[in-house]
Tab-separated table of C-alpha atoms and ligand atoms in Angstrom:
chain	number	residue	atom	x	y	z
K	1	UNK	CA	136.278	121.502	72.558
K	2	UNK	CA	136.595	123.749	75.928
K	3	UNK	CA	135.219	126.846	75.616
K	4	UNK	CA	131.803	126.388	76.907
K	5	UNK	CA	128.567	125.495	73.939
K	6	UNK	CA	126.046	122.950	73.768
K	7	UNK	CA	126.949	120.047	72.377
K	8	UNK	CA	125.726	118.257	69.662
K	9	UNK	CA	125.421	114.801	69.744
K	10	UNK	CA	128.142	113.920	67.445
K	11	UNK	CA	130.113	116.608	69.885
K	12	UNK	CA	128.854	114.403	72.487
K	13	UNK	CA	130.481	111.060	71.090
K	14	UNK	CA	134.132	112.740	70.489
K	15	UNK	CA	133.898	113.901	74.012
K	16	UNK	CA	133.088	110.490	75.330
K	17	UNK	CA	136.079	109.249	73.080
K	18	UNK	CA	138.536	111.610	74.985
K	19	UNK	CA	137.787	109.988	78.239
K	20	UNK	CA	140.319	107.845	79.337
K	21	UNK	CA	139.877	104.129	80.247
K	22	UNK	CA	135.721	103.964	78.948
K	23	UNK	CA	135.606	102.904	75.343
K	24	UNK	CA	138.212	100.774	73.281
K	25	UNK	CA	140.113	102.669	70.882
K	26	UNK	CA	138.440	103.490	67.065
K	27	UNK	CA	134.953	101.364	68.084
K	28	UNK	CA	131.646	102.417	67.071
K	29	UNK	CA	129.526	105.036	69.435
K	30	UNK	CA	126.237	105.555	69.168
K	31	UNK	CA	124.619	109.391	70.572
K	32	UNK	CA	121.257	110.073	71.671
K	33	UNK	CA	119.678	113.222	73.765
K	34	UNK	CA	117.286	111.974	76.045
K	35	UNK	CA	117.041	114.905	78.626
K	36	UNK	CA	112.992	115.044	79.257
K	37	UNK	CA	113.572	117.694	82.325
K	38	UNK	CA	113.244	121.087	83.062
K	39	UNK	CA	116.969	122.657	82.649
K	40	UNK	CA	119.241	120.116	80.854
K	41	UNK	CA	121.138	118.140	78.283
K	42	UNK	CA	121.069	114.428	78.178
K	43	UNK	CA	123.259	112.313	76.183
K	44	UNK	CA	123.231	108.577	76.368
K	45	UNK	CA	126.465	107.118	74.444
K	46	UNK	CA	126.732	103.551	74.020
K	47	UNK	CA	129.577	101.302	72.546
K	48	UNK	CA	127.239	98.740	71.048
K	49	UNK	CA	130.092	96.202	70.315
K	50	UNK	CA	130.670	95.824	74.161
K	51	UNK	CA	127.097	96.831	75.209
K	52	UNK	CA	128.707	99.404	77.833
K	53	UNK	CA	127.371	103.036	78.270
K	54	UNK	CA	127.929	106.375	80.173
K	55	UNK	CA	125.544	109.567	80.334
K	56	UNK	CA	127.197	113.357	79.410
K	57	UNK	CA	124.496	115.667	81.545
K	58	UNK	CA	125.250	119.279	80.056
K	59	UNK	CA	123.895	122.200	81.933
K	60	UNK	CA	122.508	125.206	79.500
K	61	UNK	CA	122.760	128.303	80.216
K	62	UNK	CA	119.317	128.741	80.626
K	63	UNK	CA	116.141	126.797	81.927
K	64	UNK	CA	115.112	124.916	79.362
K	65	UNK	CA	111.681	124.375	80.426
K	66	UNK	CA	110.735	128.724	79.635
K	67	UNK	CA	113.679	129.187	76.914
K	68	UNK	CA	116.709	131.670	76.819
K	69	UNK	CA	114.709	134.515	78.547
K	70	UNK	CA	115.405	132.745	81.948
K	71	UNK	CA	119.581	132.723	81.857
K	72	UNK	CA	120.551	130.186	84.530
K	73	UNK	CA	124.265	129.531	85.834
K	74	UNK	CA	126.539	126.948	84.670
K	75	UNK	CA	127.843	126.499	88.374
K	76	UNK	CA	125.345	124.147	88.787
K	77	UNK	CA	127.041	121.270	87.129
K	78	UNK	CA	129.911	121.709	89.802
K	79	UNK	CA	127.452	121.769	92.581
K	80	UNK	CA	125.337	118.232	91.125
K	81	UNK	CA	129.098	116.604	90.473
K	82	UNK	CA	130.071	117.683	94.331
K	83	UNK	CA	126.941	116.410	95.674
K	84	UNK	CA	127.015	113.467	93.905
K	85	UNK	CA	130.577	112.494	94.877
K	86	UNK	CA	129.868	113.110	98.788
K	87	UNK	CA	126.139	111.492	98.551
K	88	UNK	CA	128.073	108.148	96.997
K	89	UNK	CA	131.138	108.643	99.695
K	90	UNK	CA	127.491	108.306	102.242
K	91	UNK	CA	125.355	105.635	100.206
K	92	UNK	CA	127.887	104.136	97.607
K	93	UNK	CA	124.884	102.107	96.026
K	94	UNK	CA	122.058	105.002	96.227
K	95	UNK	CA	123.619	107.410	93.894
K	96	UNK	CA	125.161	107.245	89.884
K	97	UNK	CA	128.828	106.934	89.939
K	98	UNK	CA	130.385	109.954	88.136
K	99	UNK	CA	133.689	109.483	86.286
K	100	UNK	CA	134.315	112.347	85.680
K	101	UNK	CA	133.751	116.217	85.685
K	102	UNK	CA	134.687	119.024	82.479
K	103	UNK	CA	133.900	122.559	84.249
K	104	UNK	CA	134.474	123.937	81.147
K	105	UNK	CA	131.334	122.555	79.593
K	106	UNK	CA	129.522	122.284	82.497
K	107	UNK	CA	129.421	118.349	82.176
K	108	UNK	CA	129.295	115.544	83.939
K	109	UNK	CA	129.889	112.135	83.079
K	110	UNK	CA	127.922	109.458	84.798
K	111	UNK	CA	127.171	106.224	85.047
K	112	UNK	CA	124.030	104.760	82.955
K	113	UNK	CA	120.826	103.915	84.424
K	114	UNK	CA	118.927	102.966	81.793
K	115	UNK	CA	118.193	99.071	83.099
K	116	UNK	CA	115.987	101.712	85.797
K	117	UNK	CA	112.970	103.474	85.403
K	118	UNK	CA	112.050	107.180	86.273
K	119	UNK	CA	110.009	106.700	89.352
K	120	UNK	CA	107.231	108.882	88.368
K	121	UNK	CA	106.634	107.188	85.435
K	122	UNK	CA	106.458	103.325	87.660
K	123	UNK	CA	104.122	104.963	90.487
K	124	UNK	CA	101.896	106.207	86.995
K	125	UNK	CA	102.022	102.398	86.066
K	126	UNK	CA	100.871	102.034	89.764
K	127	UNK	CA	104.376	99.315	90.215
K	128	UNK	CA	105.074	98.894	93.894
K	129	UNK	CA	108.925	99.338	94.786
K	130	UNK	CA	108.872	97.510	98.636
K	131	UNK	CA	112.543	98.109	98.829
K	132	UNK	CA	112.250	101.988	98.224
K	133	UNK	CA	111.165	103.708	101.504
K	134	UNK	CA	114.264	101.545	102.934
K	135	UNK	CA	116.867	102.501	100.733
K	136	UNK	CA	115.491	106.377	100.480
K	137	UNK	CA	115.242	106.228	104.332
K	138	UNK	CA	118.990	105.433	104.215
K	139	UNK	CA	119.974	107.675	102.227
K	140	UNK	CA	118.043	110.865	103.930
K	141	UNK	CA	119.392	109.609	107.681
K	142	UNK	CA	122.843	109.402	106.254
K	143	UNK	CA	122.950	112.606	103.464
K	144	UNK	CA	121.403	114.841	106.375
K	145	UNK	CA	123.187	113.708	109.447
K	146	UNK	CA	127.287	113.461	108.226
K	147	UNK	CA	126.628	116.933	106.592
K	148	UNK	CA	124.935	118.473	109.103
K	149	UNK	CA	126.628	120.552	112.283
K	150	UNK	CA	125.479	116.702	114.410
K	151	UNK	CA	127.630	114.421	112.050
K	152	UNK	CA	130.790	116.993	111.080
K	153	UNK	CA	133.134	118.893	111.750
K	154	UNK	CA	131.634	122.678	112.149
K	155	UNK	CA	134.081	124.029	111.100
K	156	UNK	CA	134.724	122.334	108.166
K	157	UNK	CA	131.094	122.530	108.165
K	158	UNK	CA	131.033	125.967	107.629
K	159	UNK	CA	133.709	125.430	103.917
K	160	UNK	CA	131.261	123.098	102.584
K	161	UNK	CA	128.519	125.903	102.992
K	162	UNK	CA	130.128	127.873	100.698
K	163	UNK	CA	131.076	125.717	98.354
K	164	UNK	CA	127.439	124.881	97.983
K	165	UNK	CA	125.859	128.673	97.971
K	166	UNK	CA	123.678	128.004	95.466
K	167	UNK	CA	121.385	131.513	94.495
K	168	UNK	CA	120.342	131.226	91.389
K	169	UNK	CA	118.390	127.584	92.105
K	170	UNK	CA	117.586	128.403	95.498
K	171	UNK	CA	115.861	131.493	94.084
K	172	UNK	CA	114.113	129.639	91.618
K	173	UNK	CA	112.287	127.425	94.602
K	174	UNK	CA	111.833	130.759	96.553
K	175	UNK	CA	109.709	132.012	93.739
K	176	UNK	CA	108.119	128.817	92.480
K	177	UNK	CA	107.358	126.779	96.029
K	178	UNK	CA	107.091	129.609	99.104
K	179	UNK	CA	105.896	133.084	96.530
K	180	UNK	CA	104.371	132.240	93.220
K	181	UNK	CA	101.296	129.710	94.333
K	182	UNK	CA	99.860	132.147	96.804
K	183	UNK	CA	99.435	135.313	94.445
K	184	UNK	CA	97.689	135.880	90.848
K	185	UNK	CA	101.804	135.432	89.372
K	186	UNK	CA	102.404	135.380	85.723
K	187	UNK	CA	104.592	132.159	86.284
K	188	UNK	CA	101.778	130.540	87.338
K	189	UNK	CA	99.790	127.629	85.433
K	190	UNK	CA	96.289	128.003	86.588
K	191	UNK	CA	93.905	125.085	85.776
K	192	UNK	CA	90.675	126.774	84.951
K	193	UNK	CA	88.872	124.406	86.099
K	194	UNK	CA	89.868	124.837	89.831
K	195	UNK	CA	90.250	128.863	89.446
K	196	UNK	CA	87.455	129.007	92.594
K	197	UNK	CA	90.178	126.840	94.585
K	198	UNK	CA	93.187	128.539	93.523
K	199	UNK	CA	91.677	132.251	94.655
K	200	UNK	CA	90.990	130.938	98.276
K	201	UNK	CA	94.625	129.677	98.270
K	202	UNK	CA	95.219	133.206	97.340
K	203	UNK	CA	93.289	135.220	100.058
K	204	UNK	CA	94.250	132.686	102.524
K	205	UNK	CA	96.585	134.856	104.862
K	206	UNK	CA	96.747	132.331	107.625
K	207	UNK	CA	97.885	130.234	104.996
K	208	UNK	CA	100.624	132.957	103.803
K	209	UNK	CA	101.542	133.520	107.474
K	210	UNK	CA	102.729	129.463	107.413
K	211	UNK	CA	103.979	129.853	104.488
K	212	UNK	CA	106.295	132.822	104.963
K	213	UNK	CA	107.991	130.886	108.146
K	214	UNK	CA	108.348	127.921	106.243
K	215	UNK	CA	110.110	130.391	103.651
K	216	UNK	CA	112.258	131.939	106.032
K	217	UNK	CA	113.292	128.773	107.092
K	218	UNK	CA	114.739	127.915	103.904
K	219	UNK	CA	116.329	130.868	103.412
K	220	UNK	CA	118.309	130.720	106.829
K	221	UNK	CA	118.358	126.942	108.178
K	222	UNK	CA	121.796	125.939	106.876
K	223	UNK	CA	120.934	122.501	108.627
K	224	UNK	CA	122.678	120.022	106.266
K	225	UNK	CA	123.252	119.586	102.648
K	226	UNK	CA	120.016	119.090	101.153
K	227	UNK	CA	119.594	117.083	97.493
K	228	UNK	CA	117.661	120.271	97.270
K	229	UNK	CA	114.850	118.786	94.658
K	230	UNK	CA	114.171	114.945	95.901
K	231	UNK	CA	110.694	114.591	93.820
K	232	UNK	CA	110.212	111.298	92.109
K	233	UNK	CA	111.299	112.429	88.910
K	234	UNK	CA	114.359	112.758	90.432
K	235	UNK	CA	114.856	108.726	91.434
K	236	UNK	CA	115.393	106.051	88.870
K	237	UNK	CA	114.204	102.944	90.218
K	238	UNK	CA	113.975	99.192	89.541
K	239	UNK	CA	112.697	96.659	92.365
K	240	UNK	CA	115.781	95.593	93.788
K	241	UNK	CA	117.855	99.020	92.952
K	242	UNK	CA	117.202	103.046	93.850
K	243	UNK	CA	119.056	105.952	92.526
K	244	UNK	CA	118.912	109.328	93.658
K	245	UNK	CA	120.300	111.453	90.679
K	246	UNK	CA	120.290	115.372	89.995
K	247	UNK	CA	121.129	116.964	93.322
K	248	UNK	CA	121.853	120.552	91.044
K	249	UNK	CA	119.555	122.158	93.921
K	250	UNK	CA	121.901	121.692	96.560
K	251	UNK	CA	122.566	123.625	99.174
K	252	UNK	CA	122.541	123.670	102.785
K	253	UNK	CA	119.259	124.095	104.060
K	254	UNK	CA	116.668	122.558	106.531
K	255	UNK	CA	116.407	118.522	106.490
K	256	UNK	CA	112.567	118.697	106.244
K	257	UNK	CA	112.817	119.969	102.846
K	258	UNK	CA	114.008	116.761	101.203
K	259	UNK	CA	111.924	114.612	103.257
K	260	UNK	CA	108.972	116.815	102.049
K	261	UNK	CA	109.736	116.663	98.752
K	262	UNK	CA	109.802	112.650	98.702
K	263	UNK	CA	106.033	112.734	100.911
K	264	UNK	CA	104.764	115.263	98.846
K	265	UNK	CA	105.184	113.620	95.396
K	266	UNK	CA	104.035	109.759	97.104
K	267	UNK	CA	100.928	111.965	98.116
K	268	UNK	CA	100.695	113.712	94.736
K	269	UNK	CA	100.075	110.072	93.102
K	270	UNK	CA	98.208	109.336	95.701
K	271	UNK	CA	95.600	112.366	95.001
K	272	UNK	CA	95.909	111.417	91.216
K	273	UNK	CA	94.530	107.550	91.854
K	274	UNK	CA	91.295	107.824	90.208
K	275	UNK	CA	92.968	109.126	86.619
K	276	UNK	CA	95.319	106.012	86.995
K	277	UNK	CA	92.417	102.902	86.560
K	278	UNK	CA	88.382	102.496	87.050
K	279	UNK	CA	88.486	99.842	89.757
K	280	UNK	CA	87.577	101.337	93.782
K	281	UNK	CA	89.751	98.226	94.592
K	282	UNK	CA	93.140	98.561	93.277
K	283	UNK	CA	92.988	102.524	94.063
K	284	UNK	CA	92.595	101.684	97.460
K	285	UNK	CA	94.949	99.234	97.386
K	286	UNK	CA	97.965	101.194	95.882
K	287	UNK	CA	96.656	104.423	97.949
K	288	UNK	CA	97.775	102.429	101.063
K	289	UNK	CA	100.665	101.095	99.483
K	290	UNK	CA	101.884	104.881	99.084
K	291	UNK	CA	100.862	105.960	102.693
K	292	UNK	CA	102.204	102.663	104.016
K	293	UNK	CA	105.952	103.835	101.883
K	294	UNK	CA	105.176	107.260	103.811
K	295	UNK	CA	105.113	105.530	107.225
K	296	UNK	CA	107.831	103.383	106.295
K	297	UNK	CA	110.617	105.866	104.686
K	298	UNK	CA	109.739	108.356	107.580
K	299	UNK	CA	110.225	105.602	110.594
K	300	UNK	CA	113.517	104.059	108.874
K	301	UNK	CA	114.692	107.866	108.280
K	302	UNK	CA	114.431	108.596	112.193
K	303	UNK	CA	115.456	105.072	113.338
K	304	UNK	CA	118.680	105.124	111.746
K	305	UNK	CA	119.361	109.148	112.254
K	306	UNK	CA	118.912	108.546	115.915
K	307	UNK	CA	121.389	105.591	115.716
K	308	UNK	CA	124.023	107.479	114.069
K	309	UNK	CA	123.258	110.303	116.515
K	310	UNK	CA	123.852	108.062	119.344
K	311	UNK	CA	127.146	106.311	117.570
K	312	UNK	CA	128.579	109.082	115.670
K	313	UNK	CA	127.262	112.653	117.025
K	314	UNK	CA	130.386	114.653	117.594
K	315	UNK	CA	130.040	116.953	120.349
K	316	UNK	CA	129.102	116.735	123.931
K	317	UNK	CA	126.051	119.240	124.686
K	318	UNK	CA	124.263	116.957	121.280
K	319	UNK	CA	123.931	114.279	123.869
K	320	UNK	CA	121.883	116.581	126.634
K	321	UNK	CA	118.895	114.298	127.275
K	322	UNK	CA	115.763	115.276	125.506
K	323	UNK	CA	117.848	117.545	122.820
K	324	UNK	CA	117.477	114.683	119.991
K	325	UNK	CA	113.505	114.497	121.026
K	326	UNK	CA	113.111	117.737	120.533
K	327	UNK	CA	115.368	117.895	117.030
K	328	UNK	CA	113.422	114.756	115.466
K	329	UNK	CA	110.284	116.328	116.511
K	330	UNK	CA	111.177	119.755	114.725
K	331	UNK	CA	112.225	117.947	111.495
K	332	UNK	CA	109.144	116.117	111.477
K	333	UNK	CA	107.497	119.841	111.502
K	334	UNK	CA	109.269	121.136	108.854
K	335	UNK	CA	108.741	117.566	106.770
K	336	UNK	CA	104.675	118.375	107.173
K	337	UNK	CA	104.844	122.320	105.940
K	338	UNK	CA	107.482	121.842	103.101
K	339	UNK	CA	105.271	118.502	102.081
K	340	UNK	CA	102.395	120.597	101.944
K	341	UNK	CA	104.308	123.791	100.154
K	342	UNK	CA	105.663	121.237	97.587
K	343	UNK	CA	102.218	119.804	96.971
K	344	UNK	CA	100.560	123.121	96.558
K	345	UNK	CA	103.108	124.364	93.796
K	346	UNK	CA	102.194	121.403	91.749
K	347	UNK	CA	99.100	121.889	91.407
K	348	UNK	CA	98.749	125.463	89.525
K	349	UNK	CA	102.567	126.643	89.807
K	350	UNK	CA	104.616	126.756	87.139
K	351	UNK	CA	105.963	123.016	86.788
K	352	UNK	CA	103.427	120.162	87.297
K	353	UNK	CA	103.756	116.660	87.761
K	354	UNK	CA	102.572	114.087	85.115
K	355	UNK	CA	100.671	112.610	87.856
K	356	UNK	CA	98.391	114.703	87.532
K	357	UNK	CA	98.969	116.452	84.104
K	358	UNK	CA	98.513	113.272	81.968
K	359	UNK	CA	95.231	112.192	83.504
K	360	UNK	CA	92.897	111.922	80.389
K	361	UNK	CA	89.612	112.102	82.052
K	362	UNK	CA	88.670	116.294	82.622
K	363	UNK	CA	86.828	115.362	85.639
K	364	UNK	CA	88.879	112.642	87.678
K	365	UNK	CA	91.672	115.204	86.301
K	366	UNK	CA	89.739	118.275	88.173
K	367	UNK	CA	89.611	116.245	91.637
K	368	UNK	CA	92.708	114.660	91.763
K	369	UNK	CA	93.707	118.639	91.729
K	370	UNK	CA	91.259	119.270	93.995
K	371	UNK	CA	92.771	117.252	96.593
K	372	UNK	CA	95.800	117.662	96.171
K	373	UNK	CA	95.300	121.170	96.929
K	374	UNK	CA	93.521	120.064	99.630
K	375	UNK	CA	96.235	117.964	101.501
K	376	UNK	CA	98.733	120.121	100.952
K	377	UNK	CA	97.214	122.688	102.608
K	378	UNK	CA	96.350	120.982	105.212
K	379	UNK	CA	99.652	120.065	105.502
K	380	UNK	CA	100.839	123.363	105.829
K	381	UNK	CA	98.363	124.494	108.543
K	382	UNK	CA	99.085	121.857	110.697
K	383	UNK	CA	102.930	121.809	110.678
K	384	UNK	CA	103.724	123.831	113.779
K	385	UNK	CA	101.661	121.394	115.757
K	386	UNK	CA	102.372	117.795	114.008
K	387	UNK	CA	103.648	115.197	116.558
K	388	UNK	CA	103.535	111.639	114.487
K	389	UNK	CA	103.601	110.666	110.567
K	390	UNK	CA	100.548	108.963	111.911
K	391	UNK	CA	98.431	112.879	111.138
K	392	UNK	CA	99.976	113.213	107.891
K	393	UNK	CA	98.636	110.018	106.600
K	394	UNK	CA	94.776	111.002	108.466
K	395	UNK	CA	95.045	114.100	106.588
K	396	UNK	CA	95.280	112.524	103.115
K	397	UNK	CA	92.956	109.747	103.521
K	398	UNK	CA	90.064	111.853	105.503
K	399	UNK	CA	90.414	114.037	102.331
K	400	UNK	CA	89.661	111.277	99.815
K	401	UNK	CA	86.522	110.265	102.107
S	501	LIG	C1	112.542	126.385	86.175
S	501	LIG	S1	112.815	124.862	86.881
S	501	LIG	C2	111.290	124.267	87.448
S	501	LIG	C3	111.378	123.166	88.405
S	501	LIG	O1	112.065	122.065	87.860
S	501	LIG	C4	112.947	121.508	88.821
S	501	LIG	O2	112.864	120.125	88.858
S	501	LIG	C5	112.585	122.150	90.143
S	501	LIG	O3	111.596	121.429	90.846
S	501	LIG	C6	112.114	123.467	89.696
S	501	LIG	O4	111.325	124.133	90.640
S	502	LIG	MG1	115.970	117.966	88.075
């Protein structure tokens, strides 16, 4: 079974019996593909007599989510394997584990996480995770500081940017997050209901002129090794457990971007609220619980990167007084534009968030667009001057006043 083709899922169970040390010898496997996302397979194996499980991720050769017209490399599942082994070497409980690795069919063999829940889907079911903006603080300070020129080696800095030059995915968030939204683009998903609000986000150049230094900055800030697609469909959760899985995007680029990508999908809920339940009450309530998680993941993120920084920063001129002032201030910056940029290609780019997309109501469906469109472009226009995650959280609730 090594030349590379997707496998089928009784493929998939004699692959998972040629792994050493998993299953017992001639017992019963069951198969199921279960990949819901954008580019991959899923396969969930289980050994029902002993209840245990594993997960075979296959990457096609293509993105699934616009067919075989849009080839897409296979080096992917080498870069989401690598990532995954350093992010558990940083945060052993905040990742899967993966067992094991088959280049050959671009596959990956992980640990299940199917006692979790997607956590798109439990912010949806409005369930409040108080344990989350700790543990995904935690695992930002440590990813982006021991990978980044503060916490390394440079040197050896410098071999783990190329083993994670990335083009082909990078390129698909160049077109999708800083080109696509702000131009009439065939990629694009337009809602026609906001049309009027989508054509001033296209003749906004002050807008564009934010947007294209936000771009170049992810095109050239090879800051730290970014999960490179940290939206909430990208965490499994359960209260007292968080999992960051699918780091395929990674790649070294600027620290903001991750952090963004976590604010902007707690504020794309957030803008969705009134799709999610009638009562003024309980939207109000869980719209502070998701600025309060905003507050919370941004001051544990800085707390703890400023403690390693102290502890652990490796060279001398790092410790010139009022460098790491100015360093925090610039990633909170970036966090505010690629927030807003991340927001913004949500709303009438080419993939959308179920937030939003599976509101049945037209109208509370139309607004919750609305604003989102309208925080994130706030967002953006303010980055170069943002000083506290105190503005980000004004922005989004003057907008729902
Ligand atoms: C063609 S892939 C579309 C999107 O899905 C992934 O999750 C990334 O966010 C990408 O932009
Ligand atoms: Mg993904």
């Amino acid at each position: 079974m090594s030349a590379y083709h997707p496998l089928t899922e009784s493929e998939a169970i004699d692959y998972a019996r040629s792994l050493p040390d998993l299953f017992q010898p001639d017992s019963e496997l069951t198969s199921r593909e279960i990949g819901d996302g954008n580019l991959n397979l899923v396969f969930h194996i289980s050994e029902p007599s002993t209840g245990k499980s594993i997960i075979l991720k296959q990457a096609l050769p293509y993105a699934k989510v616009v067919g075989e017209s849009w080839p897409l490399t296979l080096d992917r599942a080498r870069i989401e394997s690598e990532a995954l082994m350093i992010q558990e070497s940083l945060c052993p409980d905040l990742v899967p584990h993966v067992y094991a690795y088959e280049p050959d069919l671009a596959l990956t063999v992980m640990q299940d996480l199917s006692d979790h829940i997607i956590m798109r889907r439990g912010l949806i079911e409005r369930n409040k995770y108080p344990l989350f903006a700790g543990h995904i603080g935690t695992f930002l300070a440590r990813t982006l500081f021991y990978t980044s020129d503060l916490g390394m080696n440079q040197q050896e800095k410098k071999e783990r940017v190329k083993r994670f030059i990335n083009p082909e995915l990078c390129k698909i968030t160049e077109d999708l997050i800083f080109d696509d939204p702000y131009t009439d683009s065939p990629n694009n998903n337009v809602p026609p209901a906001i049309r009027d609000a989508v054509a001033a986000v296209w003749q906004d150049t002050g807008l564009h002129l934010e947007v294209a230094i936000l771009r170049e900055k992810f095109l050239t800030h090879a800051q730290a090794l970014l999960h490179g697609d940290l939206h909430t469909g990208s965490i499994f959760i359960k209260p007292d457990s968080t999992k960051v899985i699918d780091p395929e995007f990674a790649y070294y680029g600027p620290m903001g971007f991750d952090i963004g990508a976590v604010f902007a999908n707690l504020l794309l809920n957030f803008a969705a609220q009134e799709g999610w339940g009638e009562d003024e009450a309980s939207r109000q309530d869980f719209r502070s619980y998701l600025t309060g998680t905003i507050r919370d993941v941004w001051e544990t993120f800085e707390r703890e990167f400023r403690e390693l920084w102290d502890r652990h920063g490796t060279d001398r001129i790092a410790k010139t007084p009022g460098y790491q002032d100015w360093y925090m201030r610039e990633v909170l910056r970036d966090t505010f534009g690629f927030t807003g940029s991340k927001m913004v290609r949500r709303v009438h780019g080419l993939a959308q968030v179920a937030d939003i997309n599976q509101i049945q109501d037209e109208a509370a469906k139309e607004r919750a667009q609305r604003l989102a469109l309208a925080i994130g472009t706030s967002l953006i226009k303010l980055n170069r001057q943002a000083s506290s995650i105190g503005e980000m959280i004004e922005i989004a609730e003057k907008a729902v006043k």
